[in-house]
Tab-separated table of C-alpha atoms and ligand atoms in Angstrom:
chain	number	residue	atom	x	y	z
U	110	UNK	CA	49.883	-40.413	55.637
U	111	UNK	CA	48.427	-43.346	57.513
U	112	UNK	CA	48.000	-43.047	61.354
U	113	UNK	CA	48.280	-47.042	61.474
U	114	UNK	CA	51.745	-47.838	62.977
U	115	UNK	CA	51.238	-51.386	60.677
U	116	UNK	CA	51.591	-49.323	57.967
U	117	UNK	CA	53.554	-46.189	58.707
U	118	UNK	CA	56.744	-47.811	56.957
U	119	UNK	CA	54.915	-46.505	53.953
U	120	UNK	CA	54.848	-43.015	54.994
U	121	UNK	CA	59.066	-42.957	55.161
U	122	UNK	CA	60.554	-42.471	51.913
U	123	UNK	CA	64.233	-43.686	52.661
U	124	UNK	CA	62.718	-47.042	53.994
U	125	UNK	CA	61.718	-48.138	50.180
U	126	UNK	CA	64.970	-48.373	49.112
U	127	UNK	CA	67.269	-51.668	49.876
U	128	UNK	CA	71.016	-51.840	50.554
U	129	UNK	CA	73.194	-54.561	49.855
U	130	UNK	CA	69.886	-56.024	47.633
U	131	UNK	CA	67.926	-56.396	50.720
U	132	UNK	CA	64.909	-54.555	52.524
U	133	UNK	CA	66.456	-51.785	55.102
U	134	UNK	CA	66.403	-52.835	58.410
U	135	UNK	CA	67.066	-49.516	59.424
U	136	UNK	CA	67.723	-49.681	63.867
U	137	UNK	CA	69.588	-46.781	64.192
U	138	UNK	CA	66.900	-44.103	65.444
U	139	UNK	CA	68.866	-43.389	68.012
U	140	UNK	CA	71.548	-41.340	66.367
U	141	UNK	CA	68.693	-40.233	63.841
U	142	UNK	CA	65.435	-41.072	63.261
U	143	UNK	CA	64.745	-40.903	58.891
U	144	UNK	CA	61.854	-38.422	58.041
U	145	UNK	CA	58.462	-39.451	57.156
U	146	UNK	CA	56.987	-37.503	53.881
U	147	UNK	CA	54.854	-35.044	56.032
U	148	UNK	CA	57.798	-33.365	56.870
U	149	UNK	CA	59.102	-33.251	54.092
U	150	UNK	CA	56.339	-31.939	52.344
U	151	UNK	CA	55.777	-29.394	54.893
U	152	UNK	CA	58.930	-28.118	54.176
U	153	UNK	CA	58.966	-28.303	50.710
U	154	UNK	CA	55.559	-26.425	50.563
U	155	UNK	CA	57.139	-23.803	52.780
U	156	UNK	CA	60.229	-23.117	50.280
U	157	UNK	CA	58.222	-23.330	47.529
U	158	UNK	CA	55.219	-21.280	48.905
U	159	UNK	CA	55.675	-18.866	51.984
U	160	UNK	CA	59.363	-18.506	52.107
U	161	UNK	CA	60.790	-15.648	52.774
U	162	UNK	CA	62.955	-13.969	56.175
U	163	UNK	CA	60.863	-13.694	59.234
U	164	UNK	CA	59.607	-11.291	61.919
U	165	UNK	CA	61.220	-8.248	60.003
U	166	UNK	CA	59.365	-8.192	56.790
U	167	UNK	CA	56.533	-5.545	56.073
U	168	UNK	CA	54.934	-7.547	53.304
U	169	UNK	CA	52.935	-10.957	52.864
U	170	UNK	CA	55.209	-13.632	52.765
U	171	UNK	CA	57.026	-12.621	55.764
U	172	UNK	CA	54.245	-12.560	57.558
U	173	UNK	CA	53.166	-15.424	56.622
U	174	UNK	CA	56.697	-17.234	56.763
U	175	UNK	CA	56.593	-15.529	60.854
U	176	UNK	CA	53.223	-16.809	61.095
U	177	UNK	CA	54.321	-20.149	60.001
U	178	UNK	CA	57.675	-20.376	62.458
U	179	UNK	CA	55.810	-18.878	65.308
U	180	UNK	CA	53.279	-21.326	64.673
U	181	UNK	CA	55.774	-24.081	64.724
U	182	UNK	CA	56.791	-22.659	68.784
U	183	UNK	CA	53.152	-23.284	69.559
U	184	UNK	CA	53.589	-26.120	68.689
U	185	UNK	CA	56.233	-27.587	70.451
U	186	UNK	CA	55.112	-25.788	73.492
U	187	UNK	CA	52.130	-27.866	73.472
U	188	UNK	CA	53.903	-30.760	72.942
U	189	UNK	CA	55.417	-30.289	76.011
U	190	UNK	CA	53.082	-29.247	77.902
U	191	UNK	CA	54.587	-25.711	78.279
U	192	UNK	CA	52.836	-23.106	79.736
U	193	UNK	CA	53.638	-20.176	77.219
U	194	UNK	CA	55.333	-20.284	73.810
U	195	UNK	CA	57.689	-17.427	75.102
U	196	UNK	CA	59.334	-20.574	76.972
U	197	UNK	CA	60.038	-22.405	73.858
U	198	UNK	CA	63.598	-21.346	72.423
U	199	UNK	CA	64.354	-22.643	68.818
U	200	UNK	CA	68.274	-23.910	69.017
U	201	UNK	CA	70.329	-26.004	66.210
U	202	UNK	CA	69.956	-28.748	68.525
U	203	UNK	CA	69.939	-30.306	71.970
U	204	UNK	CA	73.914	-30.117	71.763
U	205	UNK	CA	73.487	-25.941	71.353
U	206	UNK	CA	70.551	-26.273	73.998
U	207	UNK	CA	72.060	-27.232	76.882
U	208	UNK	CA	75.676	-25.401	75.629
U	209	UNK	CA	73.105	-22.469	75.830
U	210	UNK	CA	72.097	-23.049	79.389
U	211	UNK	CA	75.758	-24.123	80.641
U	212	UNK	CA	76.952	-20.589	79.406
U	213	UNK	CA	74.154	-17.702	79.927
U	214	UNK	CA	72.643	-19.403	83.286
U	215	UNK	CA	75.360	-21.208	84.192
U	216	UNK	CA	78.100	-18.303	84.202
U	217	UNK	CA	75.365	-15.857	85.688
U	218	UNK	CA	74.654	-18.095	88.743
U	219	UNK	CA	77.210	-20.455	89.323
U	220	UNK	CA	79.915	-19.684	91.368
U	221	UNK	CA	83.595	-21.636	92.585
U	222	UNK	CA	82.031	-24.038	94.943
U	223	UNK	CA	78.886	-24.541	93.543
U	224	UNK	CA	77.630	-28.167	92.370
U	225	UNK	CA	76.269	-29.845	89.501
U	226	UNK	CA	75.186	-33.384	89.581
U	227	UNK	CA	75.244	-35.473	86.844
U	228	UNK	CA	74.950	-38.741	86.123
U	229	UNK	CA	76.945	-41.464	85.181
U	230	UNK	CA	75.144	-42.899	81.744
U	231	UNK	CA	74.970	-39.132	80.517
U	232	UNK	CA	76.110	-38.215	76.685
U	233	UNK	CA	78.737	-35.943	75.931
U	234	UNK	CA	76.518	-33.362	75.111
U	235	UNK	CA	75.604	-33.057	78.780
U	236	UNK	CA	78.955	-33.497	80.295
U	237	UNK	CA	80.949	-31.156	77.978
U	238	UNK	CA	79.603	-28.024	78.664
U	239	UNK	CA	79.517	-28.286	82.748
U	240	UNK	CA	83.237	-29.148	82.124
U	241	UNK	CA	84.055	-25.769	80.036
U	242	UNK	CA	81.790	-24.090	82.575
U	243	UNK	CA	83.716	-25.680	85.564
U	244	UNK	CA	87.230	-24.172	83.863
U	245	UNK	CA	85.687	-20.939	84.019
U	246	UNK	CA	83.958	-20.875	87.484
U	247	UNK	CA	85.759	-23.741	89.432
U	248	UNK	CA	82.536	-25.166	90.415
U	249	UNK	CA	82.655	-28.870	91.265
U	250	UNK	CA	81.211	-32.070	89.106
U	251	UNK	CA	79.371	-34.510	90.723
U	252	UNK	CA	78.216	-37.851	89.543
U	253	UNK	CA	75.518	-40.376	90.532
U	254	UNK	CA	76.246	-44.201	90.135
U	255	UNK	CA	74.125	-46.524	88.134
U	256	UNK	CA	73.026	-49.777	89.120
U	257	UNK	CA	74.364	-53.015	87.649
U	258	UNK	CA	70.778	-53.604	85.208
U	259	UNK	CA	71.176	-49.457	84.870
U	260	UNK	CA	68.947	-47.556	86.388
U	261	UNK	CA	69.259	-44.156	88.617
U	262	UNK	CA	68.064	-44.419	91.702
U	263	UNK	CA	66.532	-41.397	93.846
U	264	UNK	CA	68.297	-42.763	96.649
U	265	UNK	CA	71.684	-42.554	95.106
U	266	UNK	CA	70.839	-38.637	93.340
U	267	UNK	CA	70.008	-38.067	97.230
U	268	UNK	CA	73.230	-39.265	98.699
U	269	UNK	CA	75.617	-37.369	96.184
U	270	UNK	CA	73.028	-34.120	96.565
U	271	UNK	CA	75.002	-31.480	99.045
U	272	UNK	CA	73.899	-27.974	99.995
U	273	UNK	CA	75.928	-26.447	97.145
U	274	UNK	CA	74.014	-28.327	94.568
U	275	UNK	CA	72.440	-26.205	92.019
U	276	UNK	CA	71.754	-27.893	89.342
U	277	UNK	CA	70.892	-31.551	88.204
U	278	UNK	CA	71.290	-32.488	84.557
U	279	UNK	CA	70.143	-35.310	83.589
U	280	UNK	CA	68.746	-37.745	80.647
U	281	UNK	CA	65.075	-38.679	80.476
U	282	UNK	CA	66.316	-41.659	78.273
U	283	UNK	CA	69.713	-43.347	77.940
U	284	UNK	CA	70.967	-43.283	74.324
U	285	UNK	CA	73.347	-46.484	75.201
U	286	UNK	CA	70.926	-48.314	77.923
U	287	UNK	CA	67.504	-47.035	77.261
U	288	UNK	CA	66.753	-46.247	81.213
U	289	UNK	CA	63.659	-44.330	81.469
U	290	UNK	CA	65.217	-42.445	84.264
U	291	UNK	CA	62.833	-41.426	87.593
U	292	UNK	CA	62.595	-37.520	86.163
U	293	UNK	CA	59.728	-36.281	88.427
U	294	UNK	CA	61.316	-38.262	91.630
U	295	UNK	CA	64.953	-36.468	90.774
U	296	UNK	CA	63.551	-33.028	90.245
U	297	UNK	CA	61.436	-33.197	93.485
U	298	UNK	CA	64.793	-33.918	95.238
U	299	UNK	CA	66.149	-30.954	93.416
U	300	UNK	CA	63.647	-28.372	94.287
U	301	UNK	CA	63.744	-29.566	97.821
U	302	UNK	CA	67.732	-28.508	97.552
U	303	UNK	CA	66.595	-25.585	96.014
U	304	UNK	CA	68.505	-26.685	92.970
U	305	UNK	CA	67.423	-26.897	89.151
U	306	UNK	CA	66.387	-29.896	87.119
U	307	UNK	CA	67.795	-30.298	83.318
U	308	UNK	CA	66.701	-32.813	81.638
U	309	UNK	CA	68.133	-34.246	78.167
U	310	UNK	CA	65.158	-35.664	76.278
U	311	UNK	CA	66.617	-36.513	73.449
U	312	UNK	CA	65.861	-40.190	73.129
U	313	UNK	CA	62.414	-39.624	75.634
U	314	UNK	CA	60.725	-37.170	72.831
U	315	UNK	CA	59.962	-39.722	70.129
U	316	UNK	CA	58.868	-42.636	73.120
U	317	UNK	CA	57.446	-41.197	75.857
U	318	UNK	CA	54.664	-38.759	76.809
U	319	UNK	CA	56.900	-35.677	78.187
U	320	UNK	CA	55.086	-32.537	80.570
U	321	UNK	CA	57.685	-30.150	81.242
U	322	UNK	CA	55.354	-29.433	84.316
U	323	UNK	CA	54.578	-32.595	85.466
U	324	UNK	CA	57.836	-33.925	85.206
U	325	UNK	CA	59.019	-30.419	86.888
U	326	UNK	CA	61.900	-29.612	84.617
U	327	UNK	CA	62.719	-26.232	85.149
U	328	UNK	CA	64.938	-26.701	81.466
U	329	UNK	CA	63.925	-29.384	78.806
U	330	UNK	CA	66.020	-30.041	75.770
U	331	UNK	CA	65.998	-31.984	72.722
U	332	UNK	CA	67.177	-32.292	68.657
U	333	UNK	CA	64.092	-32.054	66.122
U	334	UNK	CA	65.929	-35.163	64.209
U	335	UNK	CA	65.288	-37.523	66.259
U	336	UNK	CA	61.995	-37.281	66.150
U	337	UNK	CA	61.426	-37.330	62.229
U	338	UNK	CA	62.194	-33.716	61.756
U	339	UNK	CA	64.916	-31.921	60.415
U	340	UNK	CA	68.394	-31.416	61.512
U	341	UNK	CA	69.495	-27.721	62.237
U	342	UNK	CA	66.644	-27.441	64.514
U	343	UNK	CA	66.121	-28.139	68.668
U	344	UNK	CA	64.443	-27.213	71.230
U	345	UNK	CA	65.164	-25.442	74.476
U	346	UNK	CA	61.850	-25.266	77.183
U	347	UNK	CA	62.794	-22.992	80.305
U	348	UNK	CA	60.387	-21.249	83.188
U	349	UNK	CA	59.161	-18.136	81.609
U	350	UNK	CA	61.104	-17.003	85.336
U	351	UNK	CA	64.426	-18.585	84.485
U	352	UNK	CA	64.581	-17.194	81.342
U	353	UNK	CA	64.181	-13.868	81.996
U	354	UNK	CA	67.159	-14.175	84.608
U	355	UNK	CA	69.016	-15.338	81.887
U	356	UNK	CA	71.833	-13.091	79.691
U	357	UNK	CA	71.862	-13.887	75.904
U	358	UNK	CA	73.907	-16.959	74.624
U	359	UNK	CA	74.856	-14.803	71.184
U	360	UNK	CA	74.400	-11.485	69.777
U	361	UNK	CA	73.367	-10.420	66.538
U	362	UNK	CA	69.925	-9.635	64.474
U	363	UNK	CA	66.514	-10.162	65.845
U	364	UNK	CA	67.511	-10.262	69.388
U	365	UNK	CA	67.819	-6.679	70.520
U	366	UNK	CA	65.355	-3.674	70.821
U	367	UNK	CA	67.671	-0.849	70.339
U	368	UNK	CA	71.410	-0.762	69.527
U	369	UNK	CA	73.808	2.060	69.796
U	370	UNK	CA	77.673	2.325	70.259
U	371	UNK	CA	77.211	2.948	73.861
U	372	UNK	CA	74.695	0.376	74.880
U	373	UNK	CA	72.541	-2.513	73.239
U	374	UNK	CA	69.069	-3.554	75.187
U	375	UNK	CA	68.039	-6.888	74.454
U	376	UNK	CA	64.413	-8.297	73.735
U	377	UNK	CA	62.929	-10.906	76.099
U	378	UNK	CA	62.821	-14.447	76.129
U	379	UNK	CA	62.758	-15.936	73.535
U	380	UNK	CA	63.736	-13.893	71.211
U	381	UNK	CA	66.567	-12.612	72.996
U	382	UNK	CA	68.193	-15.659	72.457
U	383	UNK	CA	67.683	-16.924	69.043
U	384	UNK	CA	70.302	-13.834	67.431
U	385	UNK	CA	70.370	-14.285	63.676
U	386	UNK	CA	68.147	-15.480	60.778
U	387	UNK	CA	66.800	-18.900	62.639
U	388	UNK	CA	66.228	-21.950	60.732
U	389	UNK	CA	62.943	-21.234	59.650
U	390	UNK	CA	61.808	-24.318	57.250
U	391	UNK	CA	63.654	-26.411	60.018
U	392	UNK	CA	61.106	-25.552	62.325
U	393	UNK	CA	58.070	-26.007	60.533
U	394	UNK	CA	59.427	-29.481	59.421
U	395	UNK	CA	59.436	-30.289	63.166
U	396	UNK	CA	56.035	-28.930	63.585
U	397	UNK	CA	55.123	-31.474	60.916
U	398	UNK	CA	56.951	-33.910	62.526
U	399	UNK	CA	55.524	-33.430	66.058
U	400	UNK	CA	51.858	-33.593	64.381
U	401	UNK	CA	53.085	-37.006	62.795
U	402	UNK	CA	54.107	-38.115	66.339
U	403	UNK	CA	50.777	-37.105	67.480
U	404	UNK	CA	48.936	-38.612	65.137
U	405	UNK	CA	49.935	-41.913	66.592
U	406	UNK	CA	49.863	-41.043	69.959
U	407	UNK	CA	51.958	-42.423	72.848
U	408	UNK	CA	49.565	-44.722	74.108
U	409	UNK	CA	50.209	-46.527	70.907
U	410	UNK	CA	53.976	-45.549	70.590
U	411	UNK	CA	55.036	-46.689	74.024
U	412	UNK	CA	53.422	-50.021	74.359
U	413	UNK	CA	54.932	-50.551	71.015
U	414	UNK	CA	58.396	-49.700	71.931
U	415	UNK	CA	58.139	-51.410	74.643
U	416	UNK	CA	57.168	-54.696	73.575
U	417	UNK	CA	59.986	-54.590	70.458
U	418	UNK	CA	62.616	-54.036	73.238
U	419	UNK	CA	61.100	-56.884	75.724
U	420	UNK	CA	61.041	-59.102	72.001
U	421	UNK	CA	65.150	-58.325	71.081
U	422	UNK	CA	66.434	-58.829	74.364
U	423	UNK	CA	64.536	-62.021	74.414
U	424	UNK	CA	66.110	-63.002	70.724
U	425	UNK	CA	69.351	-61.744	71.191
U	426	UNK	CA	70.317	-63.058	74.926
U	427	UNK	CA	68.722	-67.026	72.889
U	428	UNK	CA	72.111	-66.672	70.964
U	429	UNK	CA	74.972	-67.669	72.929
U	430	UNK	CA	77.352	-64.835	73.245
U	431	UNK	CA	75.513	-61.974	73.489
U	432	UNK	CA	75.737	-59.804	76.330
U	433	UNK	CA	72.781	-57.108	76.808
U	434	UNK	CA	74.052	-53.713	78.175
U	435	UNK	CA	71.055	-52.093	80.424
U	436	UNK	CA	68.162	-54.598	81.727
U	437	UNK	CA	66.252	-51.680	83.308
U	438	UNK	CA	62.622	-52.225	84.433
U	439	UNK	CA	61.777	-49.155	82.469
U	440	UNK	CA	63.405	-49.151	78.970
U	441	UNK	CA	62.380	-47.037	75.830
U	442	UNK	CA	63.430	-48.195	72.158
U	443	UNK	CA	67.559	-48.355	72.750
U	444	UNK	CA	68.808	-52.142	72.907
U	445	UNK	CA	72.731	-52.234	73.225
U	446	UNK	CA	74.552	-55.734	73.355
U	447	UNK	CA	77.784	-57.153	72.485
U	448	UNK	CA	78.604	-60.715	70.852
U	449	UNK	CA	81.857	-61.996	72.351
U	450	UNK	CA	84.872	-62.019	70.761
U	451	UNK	CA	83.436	-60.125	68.103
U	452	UNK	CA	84.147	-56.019	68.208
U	453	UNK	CA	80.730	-54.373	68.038
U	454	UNK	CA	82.286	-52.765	64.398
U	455	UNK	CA	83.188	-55.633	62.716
U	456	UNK	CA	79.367	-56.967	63.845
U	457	UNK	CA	77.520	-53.658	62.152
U	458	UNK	CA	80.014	-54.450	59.106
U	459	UNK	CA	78.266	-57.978	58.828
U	460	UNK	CA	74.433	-57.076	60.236
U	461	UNK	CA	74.938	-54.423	57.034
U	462	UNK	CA	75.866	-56.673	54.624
U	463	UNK	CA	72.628	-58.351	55.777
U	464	UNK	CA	70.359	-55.101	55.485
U	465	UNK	CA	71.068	-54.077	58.986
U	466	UNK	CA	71.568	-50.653	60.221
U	467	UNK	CA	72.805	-50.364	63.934
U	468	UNK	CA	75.294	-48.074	65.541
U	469	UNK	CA	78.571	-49.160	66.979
U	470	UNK	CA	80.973	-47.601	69.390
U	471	UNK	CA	80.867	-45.387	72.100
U	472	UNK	CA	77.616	-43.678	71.635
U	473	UNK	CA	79.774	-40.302	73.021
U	474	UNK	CA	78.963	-41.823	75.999
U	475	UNK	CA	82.740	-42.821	77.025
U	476	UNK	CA	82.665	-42.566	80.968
U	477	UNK	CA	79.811	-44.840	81.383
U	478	UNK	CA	82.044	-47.650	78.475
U	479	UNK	CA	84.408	-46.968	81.104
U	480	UNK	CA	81.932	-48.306	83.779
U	481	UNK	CA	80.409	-51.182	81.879
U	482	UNK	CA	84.436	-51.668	81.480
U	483	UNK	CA	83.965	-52.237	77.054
U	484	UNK	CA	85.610	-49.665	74.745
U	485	UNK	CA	82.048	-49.598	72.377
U	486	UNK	CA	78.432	-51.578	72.380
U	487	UNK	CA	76.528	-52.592	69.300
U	488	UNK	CA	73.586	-50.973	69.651
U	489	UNK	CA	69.910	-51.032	68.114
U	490	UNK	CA	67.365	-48.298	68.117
U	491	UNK	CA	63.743	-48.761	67.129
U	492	UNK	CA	61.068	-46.234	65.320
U	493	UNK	CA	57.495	-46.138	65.442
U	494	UNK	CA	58.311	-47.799	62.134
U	495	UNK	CA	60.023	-50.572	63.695
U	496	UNK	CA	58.397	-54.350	63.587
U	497	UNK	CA	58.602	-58.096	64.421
U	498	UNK	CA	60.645	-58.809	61.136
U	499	UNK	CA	62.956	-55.889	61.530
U	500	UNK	CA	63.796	-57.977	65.304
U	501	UNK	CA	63.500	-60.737	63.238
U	502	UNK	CA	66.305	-59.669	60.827
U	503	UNK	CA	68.480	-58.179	63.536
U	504	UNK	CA	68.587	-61.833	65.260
U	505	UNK	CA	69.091	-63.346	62.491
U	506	UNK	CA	72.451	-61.097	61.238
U	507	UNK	CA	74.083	-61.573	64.599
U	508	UNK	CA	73.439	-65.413	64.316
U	509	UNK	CA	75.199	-64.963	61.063
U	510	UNK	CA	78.325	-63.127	62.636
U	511	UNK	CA	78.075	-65.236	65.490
U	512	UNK	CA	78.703	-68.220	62.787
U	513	UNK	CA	81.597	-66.068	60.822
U	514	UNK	CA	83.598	-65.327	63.623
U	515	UNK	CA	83.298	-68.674	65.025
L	796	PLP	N1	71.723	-36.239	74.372
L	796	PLP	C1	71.437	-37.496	74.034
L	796	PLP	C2	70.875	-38.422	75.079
L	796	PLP	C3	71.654	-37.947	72.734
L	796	PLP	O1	71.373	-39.207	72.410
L	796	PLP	C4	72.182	-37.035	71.792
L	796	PLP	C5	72.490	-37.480	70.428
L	796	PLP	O2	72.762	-38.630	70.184
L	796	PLP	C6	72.446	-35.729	72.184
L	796	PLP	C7	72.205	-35.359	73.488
L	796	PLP	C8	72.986	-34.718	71.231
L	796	PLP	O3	72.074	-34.446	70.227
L	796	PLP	P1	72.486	-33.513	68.978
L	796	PLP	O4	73.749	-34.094	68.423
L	796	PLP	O5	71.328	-33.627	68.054
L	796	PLP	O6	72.665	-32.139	69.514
């Protein structure tokens, strides 16, 4: 492993390989970032070396295997700056995360009336659930406009805050726009209210320096893949306080203290929610991962995102044609655009023929298409692996489609 972002390409497996004959240009970090060879060597050392079930096993390589997951919670809670690992909740993913907070917190303390604010550029995974949970409850949805270039403002979250709010769930990052959305502003607007702050950091992990505290997210989710590590594993951070007012999300193994027909008592946090054999190698891949990360460091990563987004909006709005979706002040690593007359699929159909990978389509992000008023966006997503060329190629493909569909 190198810790010199000039040559980390040669850390990532995948990116040796070429499709269509050329080099991969691969901008599609977004949806998934591709997995540098610490992680998976980490995990193939762990299957091949420790494995075994955890927490229950009397002999060594359970405990070593628990030693080895638990280690991996550690981790991640100083990642984020977490004040105990008992806060740190190992989930399949941001998607179960917050589907985990919408049902045990959300149908213990929400009530037909209530309000949860959310915003308008939010994914799917953080509208979903407050819709099932509004079925259930009746409790109203609230959202907060964005501004033309795509920001939130605090002024906005202020004016569509009420007394009945109790939550507000928002991103830390856009996955279509790539706002850097004001977090700590929001939340202090929240706790003022006397409502809680859930933030999505799914595309803010791998970019941006997160502190649960700092930032004052009372819940903090994200998916280990898009951050280098596995799939099958996320991440839920809640108050050690918040927690423990919390029911469990599912029941099974590992999560209870005693069991009989009459009456089950369950374990505390987090344990009490993580019911079943977890995904054990999962976690210690994103342990890997997270040390990868933090090899770097974000004073390196973030300047460096930064400056490839500043360099492909300047290439792409040279071409005539292009429309950029999301000119925020403060962007991280997401570049979305759209070539006219040209459906953002047909153009990832030509920038692959060219070595290309973005993403095109909706980004399960429909209502805010429905406010930028397009059906889908091309969009590309950048990795610490990410260079000049790569910005380089990507101009260069959407010249070329710009010059076939012409
Ligand atoms: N939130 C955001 C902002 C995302 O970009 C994504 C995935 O694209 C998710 C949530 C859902 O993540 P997962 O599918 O890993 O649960």
């Amino acid at each position: 492993m190198t810790s010199s972002l000039a040559q980390a390409r040669a850390d990532f497996p995948i990116l040796q390989t070429c499709v269509n004959g050329r080099r991969l240009v691969y901008l599609d970090s977004a949806a998934s970032a591709q997995k540098p060879r610490a992680v998976l060597d980490a995990m193939t050392a762990f299957y091949e070396h420790d494995y075994a079930n955890i927490h229950r096993g009397a002999y060594d390589l359970s405990l070593r295997a628990t030693d080895l997951y638990e280690g991996a919670r550690a981790k991640v809670q100083a990642f984020l700056g977490a004040e105990a690992p008992e806060e740190i909740v190992f989930t399949k993913g941001a998607t179960e995360a917050i589907n985990l907070v919408a049902s045990s917190w959300g149908l213990t303390h929400l009530k037909s009336g209530d309000e949860i604010l959310l915003t308008t550029l939010e994914h799917h995974a953080n509208i979903v659930p407050w819709q099932l949970i509004r079925e259930r409850t009746g409790i109203t949805l609230r959202v907060v406009p964005i501004t033309p270039e795509g920001d939130v403002r605090g002024e906005d979250v202020c004016a569509a805050m009420t007394p009945r709010t109790r939550l507000v769930a928002l991103a830390h990052v856009s996955n279509v726009l790539g706002t850097v959305l004001p977090v700590r502003e929001v939340a202090a607007l929240a706790h003022a209210q006397g409502a809680l702050v859930l933030v999505d950091g799914c595309q803010a992990v791998a970019h941006v320096p997160v502190n649960v505290r700092d930032l004052g997210a009372d819940f903090y989710v994200f998916s280990g893949h898009k951050i280098y590590g596995p799939t099958g594993i996320g991440v839920l951070y809640a108050r050690c306080d918040v927690l423990e007012a919390m029911p469990p999300y599912q029941g099974g193994g590992d999560m209870v203290e005693r069991v009989t027909w009459e009456k089950t008592t369950f374990k505390a946090p987090p344990a009490r929610f993580e019911a079943g054999t977890p995904p054990i190698a999962e976690a210690i891949g994103l342990a890997a991962a997270l040390d990868y990360v933090q090899g770097f460091g974000f004073d390196i990563l973030t300047p460096h995102d930064q400056a490839l987004v500043r360099l492909a909006h300047e290439r792409l709005t040279a071409i005539p044609g292009v429309r950029l979706f999301g000119t925020a002040a403060h962007k991280a690593a997401v570049v979305s655009f759209g070539l006219d007359g040209v459906h953002p699929h047909d153009l990832a159909t030509v920038l692959d023929s060219e070595g290309v990978a973005i993403r095109a389509g909706h980004h399960c992000a429909q209502p805010l298409m429905q406010v930028l008023g397009v059906p889908a966006t091309a969009r590309a997503s950048f990795a610490l692996t990410t260079t000049e060329d790569d910005i380089a190629a990507l101009e260069s493909a959407v010249r070329k489609a710009k010059d076939l569909f012409a």
